[in-house]
XYZ file of C-alpha atoms in Angstrom:
692
model
C 81.534 93.151 163.777
C 79.520 94.842 161.017
C 75.934 93.617 160.726
C 73.407 94.116 157.936
C 70.171 95.722 159.164
C 67.243 94.044 157.402
C 64.328 95.106 159.620
C 62.979 94.477 163.079
C 61.513 91.501 164.918
C 58.012 91.301 166.340
C 59.172 92.745 169.669
C 60.772 95.754 167.961
C 64.395 94.626 168.152
C 66.679 95.162 165.122
C 66.926 92.131 162.853
C 70.508 91.982 161.637
C 72.517 89.482 159.624
C 76.215 88.663 159.714
C 77.405 89.280 156.102
C 79.473 86.086 155.987
C 76.432 83.989 156.872
C 74.895 84.991 153.521
C 77.338 82.593 151.834
C 75.012 79.848 153.121
C 72.401 81.336 150.789
C 68.953 82.867 151.165
C 65.513 82.211 149.704
C 62.581 84.655 149.751
C 58.961 83.744 148.965
C 56.097 86.195 148.642
C 53.135 87.011 146.435
C 52.724 90.304 144.585
C 52.303 93.033 147.205
C 53.944 91.024 149.995
C 57.003 93.281 150.170
C 59.305 90.580 148.783
C 61.120 92.987 146.451
C 61.587 95.538 149.249
C 63.163 92.902 151.499
C 65.505 91.716 148.747
C 66.492 95.263 147.803
C 67.241 96.037 151.446
C 69.663 93.080 151.544
C 71.397 94.434 148.420
C 71.498 97.974 149.832
C 73.050 96.724 153.061
C 75.574 94.385 151.443
C 76.784 96.974 148.929
C 77.007 99.674 151.625
C 79.361 97.388 153.531
C 81.587 96.830 150.499
C 80.147 93.734 148.789
C 79.739 93.896 144.978
C 76.343 92.710 143.721
C 75.121 90.957 140.574
C 71.312 91.051 140.196
C 69.463 89.025 137.543
C 66.246 90.928 136.911
C 63.663 89.219 134.651
C 60.884 91.797 135.185
C 62.748 95.068 135.675
C 61.847 95.372 139.375
C 65.405 96.013 140.612
C 66.581 98.894 138.394
C 65.286 101.606 140.735
C 68.217 100.869 143.051
C 69.954 103.342 140.731
C 67.625 106.158 141.868
C 68.988 107.378 145.186
C 69.611 110.736 146.781
C 71.037 112.038 150.053
C 67.945 114.218 150.531
C 65.535 111.645 149.031
C 64.783 113.832 146.035
C 63.698 111.464 143.267
C 62.620 113.811 140.496
C 62.238 113.456 137.543
C 61.754 109.712 138.070
C 58.767 110.269 140.359
C 56.959 112.594 137.915
C 55.004 109.946 135.997
C 53.820 108.380 139.222
C 52.683 111.805 140.410
C 50.682 112.377 137.230
C 49.020 108.976 137.464
C 48.012 109.859 141.024
C 46.728 113.236 139.859
C 49.301 115.151 141.921
C 51.638 118.014 141.147
C 55.091 116.455 140.473
C 56.953 118.889 142.717
C 54.491 118.483 145.584
C 54.583 114.720 145.210
C 58.401 114.712 145.275
C 58.327 116.660 148.567
C 55.759 114.234 149.949
C 57.960 111.276 148.998
C 61.050 112.891 150.533
C 59.191 113.343 153.809
C 58.048 109.719 153.843
C 61.526 108.384 153.069
C 63.119 110.680 155.686
C 60.685 109.443 158.328
C 61.295 105.802 157.416
C 65.063 106.272 157.502
C 65.022 108.165 160.803
C 62.949 105.354 162.323
C 65.972 103.087 161.835
C 67.978 105.293 164.232
C 70.881 105.463 161.787
C 73.094 108.456 161.150
C 73.588 110.231 157.828
C 76.891 108.451 157.225
C 75.002 105.222 156.513
C 72.815 107.017 153.971
C 75.723 108.823 152.341
C 77.736 105.620 152.085
C 75.049 103.957 149.975
C 74.383 107.030 147.827
C 77.996 108.087 147.271
C 79.915 104.820 147.507
C 77.855 102.550 145.272
C 77.821 102.471 141.490
C 74.602 101.033 140.031
C 74.867 99.837 136.427
C 71.977 98.478 134.383
C 72.986 96.004 131.668
C 70.585 95.268 128.797
C 71.295 92.202 126.602
C 70.558 92.676 122.870
C 70.005 96.395 123.413
C 71.920 99.615 124.009
C 69.112 101.023 126.163
C 71.365 100.461 129.164
C 74.898 99.124 129.081
C 74.856 96.481 126.331
C 76.168 93.087 127.386
C 76.863 90.410 124.807
C 76.612 86.648 124.814
C 79.726 86.251 122.701
C 80.830 82.751 123.646
C 84.319 83.011 125.077
C 86.040 79.718 124.476
C 89.090 80.458 126.597
C 89.994 77.375 128.668
C 89.071 77.549 132.366
C 91.968 77.984 134.751
C 93.970 74.743 135.272
C 91.531 72.753 133.154
C 93.943 69.869 132.561
C 94.545 69.685 136.321
C 90.787 69.689 136.968
C 90.352 66.767 134.553
C 92.673 64.761 136.779
C 91.467 65.919 140.198
C 87.742 66.472 139.612
C 86.779 64.960 136.238
C 83.042 65.231 136.957
C 83.275 69.012 137.356
C 85.546 69.382 134.316
C 83.224 67.313 132.121
C 80.242 69.360 133.297
C 82.111 72.499 132.232
C 82.550 71.019 128.761
C 78.919 69.944 128.496
C 77.572 73.299 129.674
C 79.700 75.269 127.221
C 78.824 72.933 124.332
C 75.105 73.036 125.209
C 75.128 76.816 125.322
C 76.755 77.032 121.891
C 74.247 74.587 120.418
C 71.266 76.442 121.825
C 72.600 79.653 120.329
C 72.869 77.807 117.019
C 69.245 76.656 117.233
C 69.669 73.045 118.345
C 67.332 71.453 120.879
C 68.186 68.901 123.550
C 68.105 66.256 120.800
C 71.441 67.431 119.379
C 73.443 64.992 121.508
C 75.912 63.913 118.835
C 76.623 67.553 117.942
C 77.196 68.282 121.639
C 79.554 65.320 121.844
C 81.549 66.613 118.871
C 81.893 70.146 120.269
C 82.723 68.829 123.762
C 85.500 66.667 122.334
C 86.958 69.578 120.339
C 86.815 71.837 123.412
C 88.435 69.171 125.589
C 91.348 68.725 123.164
C 91.907 72.466 122.839
C 91.489 73.240 126.542
C 93.822 70.462 127.662
C 96.447 71.965 125.367
C 95.763 75.436 126.790
C 94.924 76.813 123.332
C 92.972 80.046 122.920
C 89.890 79.101 120.907
C 87.657 81.493 118.939
C 84.248 80.852 117.409
C 85.831 81.172 113.951
C 88.435 78.524 114.806
C 85.736 76.276 116.262
C 83.776 76.454 112.980
C 86.871 75.232 111.117
C 87.433 72.394 113.593
C 83.796 71.279 113.380
C 84.099 70.957 109.591
C 87.466 69.207 109.848
C 87.926 67.733 113.351
C 91.536 67.027 114.417
C 90.666 63.418 115.310
C 89.456 60.346 113.411
C 87.224 58.776 116.058
C 84.434 60.138 118.241
C 84.242 57.833 121.222
C 84.480 54.268 119.973
C 83.172 55.007 116.466
C 84.879 56.272 113.368
C 84.115 59.965 112.988
C 81.912 59.592 109.891
C 79.943 56.783 111.557
C 79.323 58.870 114.682
C 78.413 62.092 112.866
C 78.252 62.369 109.091
C 80.046 64.953 106.994
C 76.654 66.441 106.112
C 75.746 66.843 109.811
C 79.115 68.448 110.535
C 78.656 70.881 107.658
C 75.174 71.752 108.913
C 76.592 72.394 112.391
C 79.333 74.589 110.910
C 76.751 76.491 108.887
C 74.607 77.155 111.952
C 77.591 78.256 114.021
C 78.619 80.535 111.176
C 75.189 82.203 111.334
C 76.143 83.406 114.807
C 78.768 85.684 113.294
C 76.968 86.607 110.049
C 73.194 86.841 110.650
C 71.868 90.271 111.681
C 69.331 88.868 114.156
C 71.918 86.547 115.708
C 74.457 89.372 115.950
C 72.103 91.195 118.326
C 73.276 88.703 120.951
C 76.813 90.025 120.503
C 75.994 93.709 121.017
C 78.342 95.128 123.646
C 81.077 93.496 125.705
C 80.731 90.020 127.230
C 80.447 89.767 131.032
C 83.768 90.582 132.649
C 83.542 89.889 136.370
C 87.045 91.188 136.994
C 85.606 94.544 135.912
C 82.019 94.083 137.113
C 83.122 93.302 140.673
C 86.033 95.764 140.733
C 85.691 98.545 143.305
C 86.674 101.455 141.087
C 87.614 104.663 142.934
C 86.273 103.167 146.142
C 82.749 102.712 144.747
C 81.001 99.359 145.178
C 79.386 98.051 141.969
C 75.760 96.894 141.811
C 75.362 95.199 138.424
C 71.738 94.723 137.342
C 71.057 92.580 134.263
C 67.611 93.576 132.957
C 66.292 90.619 130.945
C 63.290 92.490 129.487
C 65.315 93.305 126.381
C 65.444 89.601 125.458
C 62.306 88.878 123.415
C 61.630 85.190 124.135
C 61.541 83.084 127.284
C 63.842 80.585 125.587
C 66.299 83.392 124.856
C 66.237 84.465 128.501
C 66.942 80.895 129.582
C 69.937 80.670 127.256
C 71.327 84.038 128.344
C 70.953 83.263 132.055
C 72.711 79.936 131.507
C 75.536 81.757 129.727
C 75.804 84.467 132.396
C 75.890 81.935 135.241
C 78.435 79.853 133.317
C 80.728 82.852 133.036
C 80.278 83.547 136.749
C 80.954 79.875 137.530
C 84.181 79.826 135.493
C 85.268 83.130 137.010
C 84.532 82.196 140.629
C 86.532 78.988 140.250
C 89.590 81.086 139.418
C 89.356 83.082 142.677
C 91.017 82.372 146.001
C 88.959 80.385 148.498
C 87.428 82.257 151.457
C 84.613 81.853 153.982
C 83.780 85.573 154.181
C 81.235 87.260 151.926
C 83.011 88.671 148.869
C 80.214 88.871 146.275
C 76.416 88.676 146.258
C 74.264 87.159 143.503
C 70.573 88.073 143.565
C 68.200 86.138 141.296
C 64.695 87.605 141.120
C 61.656 85.528 140.082
C 63.643 82.327 139.931
C 60.669 80.028 139.337
C 61.031 79.892 135.548
C 64.715 78.993 135.808
C 64.667 76.050 138.242
C 61.269 74.330 137.846
C 60.626 71.036 139.664
C 60.239 68.839 136.572
C 61.706 70.482 133.470
C 65.438 70.986 132.990
C 65.850 74.430 131.382
C 69.372 75.534 130.422
C 69.833 77.623 133.555
C 68.969 74.940 136.112
C 72.072 72.756 136.033
C 74.563 75.610 136.150
C 72.629 77.213 139.016
C 72.931 73.973 140.975
C 76.696 73.941 140.341
C 77.004 77.525 141.556
C 75.046 76.835 144.733
C 77.269 73.866 145.544
C 80.640 75.595 145.068
C 79.944 79.265 145.764
C 80.319 79.196 149.546
C 83.951 78.120 149.232
C 84.663 81.300 147.251
C 82.642 83.801 149.296
C 79.673 84.102 146.910
C 76.315 84.514 148.631
C 73.180 83.728 146.616
C 69.744 85.237 147.298
C 66.834 83.719 145.345
C 63.269 85.041 145.260
C 59.992 83.906 143.751
C 56.264 84.549 143.941
C 55.456 81.049 142.615
C 56.548 78.481 145.244
C 54.817 75.629 143.418
C 57.040 76.062 140.353
C 60.420 75.757 142.096
C 62.665 72.711 142.499
C 63.209 72.442 146.239
C 66.359 70.361 145.754
C 68.004 73.612 144.702
C 66.768 75.904 147.458
C 66.122 73.628 150.447
C 69.745 74.048 151.581
C 69.344 77.827 151.929
C 70.174 78.840 155.485
C 67.990 81.965 155.548
C 64.319 81.464 154.611
C 61.943 84.431 154.429
C 58.285 83.711 153.644
C 55.889 86.589 153.085
C 52.186 86.613 152.329
C 51.294 83.968 149.720
C 48.257 83.800 147.445
C 46.900 80.308 148.073
C 46.833 77.531 150.659
C 48.610 75.376 148.092
C 51.533 77.849 147.938
C 51.830 78.016 151.726
C 51.702 74.238 152.120
C 54.264 73.760 149.339
C 56.701 76.098 151.101
C 56.046 74.573 154.512
C 56.707 71.015 153.362
C 59.462 71.895 150.879
C 61.494 73.718 153.534
C 60.445 71.446 156.438
C 59.018 74.347 158.428
C 57.325 73.938 161.810
C 53.746 72.673 161.884
C 52.417 76.045 163.075
C 54.108 77.906 160.185
C 50.981 77.536 158.012
C 48.858 79.542 160.456
C 51.552 82.182 160.925
C 52.162 82.701 157.181
C 48.411 82.951 156.502
C 48.168 86.007 158.740
C 51.166 87.984 157.443
C 50.735 91.587 156.312
C 52.700 93.539 153.695
C 56.451 93.602 154.518
C 55.982 91.007 157.252
C 57.893 87.758 156.854
C 58.070 84.497 158.685
C 61.788 83.805 158.912
C 63.775 80.688 159.669
C 67.533 80.567 160.209
C 68.231 76.904 159.617
C 71.641 76.451 161.255
C 70.497 78.266 164.403
C 67.070 76.572 164.599
C 65.626 80.066 164.986
C 62.333 81.368 163.598
C 59.969 84.281 164.105
C 58.290 87.284 162.489
C 60.277 90.027 160.751
C 59.099 93.414 159.477
C 61.470 94.508 156.714
C 62.891 98.015 156.787
C 62.004 100.581 154.119
C 64.472 101.393 151.369
C 67.003 104.147 150.828
C 66.571 103.983 147.054
C 63.355 104.973 145.281
C 60.895 102.093 145.061
C 58.335 101.950 142.238
C 57.508 99.881 139.165
C 59.954 98.978 136.371
C 61.989 101.721 134.725
C 61.010 102.778 131.227
C 63.682 102.355 128.531
C 64.085 106.137 128.259
C 64.642 106.324 132.026
C 67.333 103.656 131.831
C 69.015 105.674 129.078
C 68.783 108.780 131.206
C 70.458 107.026 134.125
C 73.150 105.676 131.804
C 73.856 109.039 130.254
C 73.528 110.950 133.527
C 71.717 113.834 131.876
C 68.229 114.847 130.860
C 67.265 113.782 127.343
C 67.284 116.481 124.727
C 64.624 116.955 122.100
C 64.314 113.763 120.174
C 63.449 113.034 116.591
C 60.574 110.617 116.187
C 58.752 109.314 113.164
C 55.092 110.229 112.862
C 52.248 109.574 110.457
C 50.858 112.924 109.240
C 47.340 114.028 110.202
C 45.505 114.204 106.875
C 42.542 116.236 108.160
C 42.883 119.826 109.485
C 42.291 120.155 113.222
C 39.581 122.754 112.536
C 37.457 119.992 110.982
C 37.705 117.876 114.140
C 36.841 120.865 116.340
C 33.786 121.576 114.193
C 32.714 117.911 114.321
C 33.192 117.834 118.099
C 30.883 120.806 118.518
C 28.379 119.259 116.097
C 28.308 115.958 117.991
C 27.940 117.355 121.497
C 24.427 117.339 122.940
C 22.762 120.756 122.906
C 19.838 122.107 124.885
C 16.547 120.903 123.487
C 13.278 122.766 123.037
C 12.299 121.716 126.533
C 15.638 122.781 127.988
C 18.082 120.362 129.571
C 21.827 120.489 130.115
C 24.320 120.938 127.318
C 27.365 118.733 126.984
C 30.555 120.568 127.856
C 33.787 120.080 125.889
C 36.391 119.275 128.547
C 39.175 119.095 125.966
C 39.602 118.510 122.252
C 43.184 118.057 121.128
C 45.616 116.170 118.901
C 47.502 113.408 120.724
C 50.409 111.287 119.479
C 50.361 107.612 120.459
C 53.475 105.441 120.020
C 53.405 102.293 117.922
C 56.109 99.703 117.481
C 56.532 98.172 114.030
C 58.421 94.909 114.590
C 59.461 91.674 112.951
C 59.267 88.271 114.561
C 60.304 84.687 113.926
C 58.775 81.371 114.954
C 59.209 77.654 114.145
C 56.593 76.142 111.823
C 56.017 72.731 110.271
C 56.425 72.411 106.516
C 55.966 69.485 104.155
C 53.031 67.131 103.608
C 54.826 63.824 104.106
C 58.198 64.578 105.643
C 57.485 67.135 108.350
C 60.273 69.668 108.830
C 60.533 72.503 111.318
C 61.545 75.698 109.572
C 61.809 79.269 110.809
C 59.059 81.563 109.531
C 59.133 85.335 109.845
C 56.416 87.950 110.025
C 55.831 91.613 110.705
C 53.233 93.435 112.770
C 52.552 96.518 114.861
C 51.482 97.059 118.459
C 50.450 100.102 120.465
C 53.452 100.718 122.696
C 51.717 101.587 125.955
C 51.582 99.265 128.952
C 48.312 100.813 130.058
C 46.517 99.733 126.881
C 45.111 96.290 126.244
C 45.135 96.063 122.451
C 46.019 93.102 120.303
C 48.634 93.094 117.559
C 47.415 94.865 114.435
C 49.116 93.907 111.131
C 47.006 96.478 109.246
C 49.126 99.285 110.652
C 52.250 97.911 108.973
C 51.352 99.644 105.706
C 51.645 102.992 107.480
C 55.410 102.574 107.783
C 55.783 103.978 104.252
C 53.907 107.132 105.294
C 56.291 108.094 108.072
C 57.563 111.649 108.253
C 60.291 113.114 110.473
C 58.991 115.425 113.159
C 60.776 117.259 115.949
C 58.879 116.808 119.203
C 59.793 117.639 122.760
C 59.971 114.321 124.607
C 58.126 115.893 127.533
C 55.104 116.747 125.389
C 54.346 113.315 123.967
C 53.335 109.970 125.348
C 56.591 108.160 126.043
C 56.866 104.937 124.090
C 59.860 102.686 123.556
C 62.639 102.595 120.983
C 63.184 98.838 120.895
C 61.288 95.569 121.244
C 61.361 95.812 125.043
C 57.698 96.606 125.471
C 56.487 94.016 122.986
C 58.617 91.467 124.825
C 56.878 92.452 128.022
C 53.475 92.213 126.339
C 54.350 88.682 125.201
C 55.500 87.770 128.704
C 52.262 89.171 130.141
C 50.245 87.111 127.672
C 52.167 83.934 128.512
C 51.661 84.492 132.225
C 47.982 85.214 131.643
C 47.445 82.027 129.617
C 49.350 79.966 132.163
C 47.308 81.544 134.935
C 44.103 80.485 133.158
C 45.499 76.944 132.910
C 46.472 76.879 136.586
C 43.061 78.174 137.653
C 41.313 75.622 135.429
C 43.375 72.774 136.875
C 42.670 73.931 140.425
C 38.910 74.248 139.736
C 38.899 70.832 138.025
C 40.464 69.193 141.076
C 37.849 70.819 143.305
C 35.117 69.714 140.893
C 36.214 66.069 140.954
C 36.108 65.708 144.743
C 32.694 67.346 145.255
C 29.547 65.176 145.483
C 27.472 65.154 142.292
C 24.501 66.731 144.069
C 26.552 69.663 145.384
C 25.344 73.049 143.990
C 28.952 74.265 144.094
C 29.845 71.630 141.502
C 27.706 73.258 138.816
C 29.166 76.689 139.599
C 32.673 75.270 139.272
C 31.776 73.677 135.944
C 30.575 77.029 134.603
C 33.699 78.727 135.909
C 35.973 76.141 134.255
C 34.175 76.627 130.937
C 34.438 80.413 131.282
C 38.198 80.167 131.892
C 38.599 77.858 128.893
C 36.703 80.191 126.560
C 38.487 83.282 127.880
C 41.875 81.660 127.331
C 40.916 80.655 123.779
C 39.640 84.162 123.033
C 42.834 85.776 124.328
C 44.957 83.428 122.257
C 42.811 83.900 119.130
C 43.101 87.709 119.339
C 46.860 87.386 119.610
C 47.415 84.588 117.072
C 45.052 86.045 114.454
C 46.783 89.414 114.668
C 50.169 87.861 113.965
C 48.825 85.145 111.644
C 50.458 82.442 113.760
C 49.730 78.699 113.771
C 47.251 77.727 116.478
C 49.619 75.220 118.140
C 52.624 77.512 118.405
C 54.748 77.265 121.545
C 54.865 80.883 122.727
C 58.296 80.328 124.267
C 59.658 79.734 120.746
C 58.390 83.078 119.393
C 61.339 85.452 118.975
C 61.177 89.196 118.340
C 63.901 90.414 116.004
C 63.822 94.190 115.740
C 61.418 97.072 116.127
C 61.006 100.664 114.946
C 59.078 103.249 116.935
C 56.724 105.675 115.233
C 53.854 107.902 116.342
C 50.251 108.024 115.187
C 48.183 111.196 115.562
C 44.675 110.983 117.005
C 42.211 113.742 117.722
C 40.527 113.051 121.058
C 37.594 114.974 122.511
C 36.129 114.533 125.983
C 32.517 115.594 126.494
C 30.855 115.864 129.898
C 27.330 116.407 131.180
C 25.785 115.798 134.573
C 28.816 114.027 135.979
C 29.033 111.587 133.051
C 31.725 111.702 130.376
C 32.218 110.211 126.940
C 35.041 110.277 124.410
C 35.137 110.761 120.657
C 38.324 109.689 118.885
C 39.307 110.256 115.242
C 42.282 108.585 113.557
C 44.760 110.236 111.180
C 42.386 109.727 108.229
C 39.471 111.446 109.946
C 37.532 108.261 110.753
C 36.114 107.676 114.217
C 38.053 105.069 116.205
C 35.730 103.272 118.618
C 38.520 100.995 119.878
C 40.530 103.840 121.376
C 37.343 105.524 122.637
C 36.207 102.318 124.380
C 39.642 101.880 125.917
C 39.477 105.455 127.230
C 36.133 104.652 128.848
C 37.050 101.274 130.371
C 40.751 101.544 131.181
C 41.420 104.003 134.002
C 45.227 103.926 133.698
C 45.079 104.519 129.966
C 42.499 107.280 130.412
C 44.539 109.028 133.112
C 47.698 108.839 131.024
C 45.999 110.321 127.963
C 44.171 113.022 129.906
C 47.318 114.252 131.657
C 48.811 114.783 128.186
C 45.659 116.208 126.644
C 44.721 118.902 129.135
C 46.571 122.130 128.240
């Protein structure tokens, strides 16, 4: 029987898993740096190598590098940026990586056929909702009736009614309704039920007509107009119509909708690994809605398949904590519970991972048969996992001492537990792929010269060179050391000019929530730590076409992907401040008043509060947002990339360096200069581009 090799036990024996046992589901916990992603990727590598199609939901972009694989472990050009950040020659670094990966693979005592099977027999596709960076996938709501719906209404009415509610809820969220839109959901559910029972093919256009003029006179026990007024029905029709007419809404319908007959089809003998990269969805609310829709489509599809107890498909859900929290009921939670309950009967295995054990509903994951717990950040996290999964009493001590890529495992149905060291990967493992790298993988060829938009440099470079020489320290009358010019050169930095939308209250007496829009600009580099700068918007009119070799400029992005990530980083940062404050406050309350630690905690709590407020103020002031805005409701609409020229000089003397930066108008820019001084990643990135 074929087994999946995941790693080795503490006594050096191979740790293998029967593929069919994965239909009982798996959960993986681990903090950043624990090796959680490596373990999960190894499960996907093994399953796909043995013929199991994979669907991976990837909120942070950590899974896309499964697409970078090679029989000789040659990962260029995708390893080049990492080499530059490490200060290494790209070719030498690629050889170094190949040696490391060869050694790790040989340590598994596997032959080359295993390696070749994964490299040659898998087909990794990266899907990007709302974007054509990868393979665009749309959220076009297919209203085709589920298979044997009328029969399901008779045999399992609870399941059939849940199908109706989920589809109606998804449509309403797309149309901008909150959970309060119960009567609208009831109307759509009733229309869907009538049409599906009759086996009719329903389109969004037809649904809009039926909402305006329903084919029934009563909704429940009430006359139609008493249950939902004509005005409310017209408003619902209008909002649904926006889905097919509004430019921002149409971004959801870019590409083809999920087609699991095609996604899971083994074309030409190659096993598909389908990765859905959620970074292209601007808002957390949008991600929730899309995940709900995607899981709905999978749920409907899996219910049409033949029943089996063997593993046929694998669903991997990374960073699940935001999608099944213990208290809230986000759109994705209910459908995920349905999938977990029915999937085993159809051969679907589900692997769920998170670095935040406190923020997960254990009703969803406590039935997982395989539990892998890596190093966790806090005692609270470890205790939450131990109690939530009913682990042995000594598990706390064991988990506390785990190293990177070590996991405490428990196989529930076998009452087995121990320590596992996960194997290393066949595919290249590094941080998230850049949008241009995803395009390169999609197109299968190196990018040609690209046309970018750039603001012209209004001051001749000779002037900057002269000013650099004038500003460097010279020898004095009494001697001393002169400052040396390390480099002085024009650099292009990418900026993203984007529009955004957010809900705001209007009206003095009758408060109404309306959608407000704005426009701003952000420096499109992850390594930088700048706020959003609306002053740069006026530069859009100054843009000029320039032909630049993509290898000679700082790579930016050509969509709102990076800004979305910046927003997500900010949200996580603010929530982290809140979590730390709550934890410190709890500690503060239980300490005796005379304890010196109490005063230190009080100062720390105040520092966290002020830091959080400062971070928010920098962000909100830049975008001119209301102070009480829910960040999850902020939606990015579209963005345009352009480049700004800067002249940057590095001066050095006696082992100390300083930077002088001029903007396109010839004015000194202390913000960029300070960032060069303080931010090592940013400095390294700029210097690798600046040195001839």
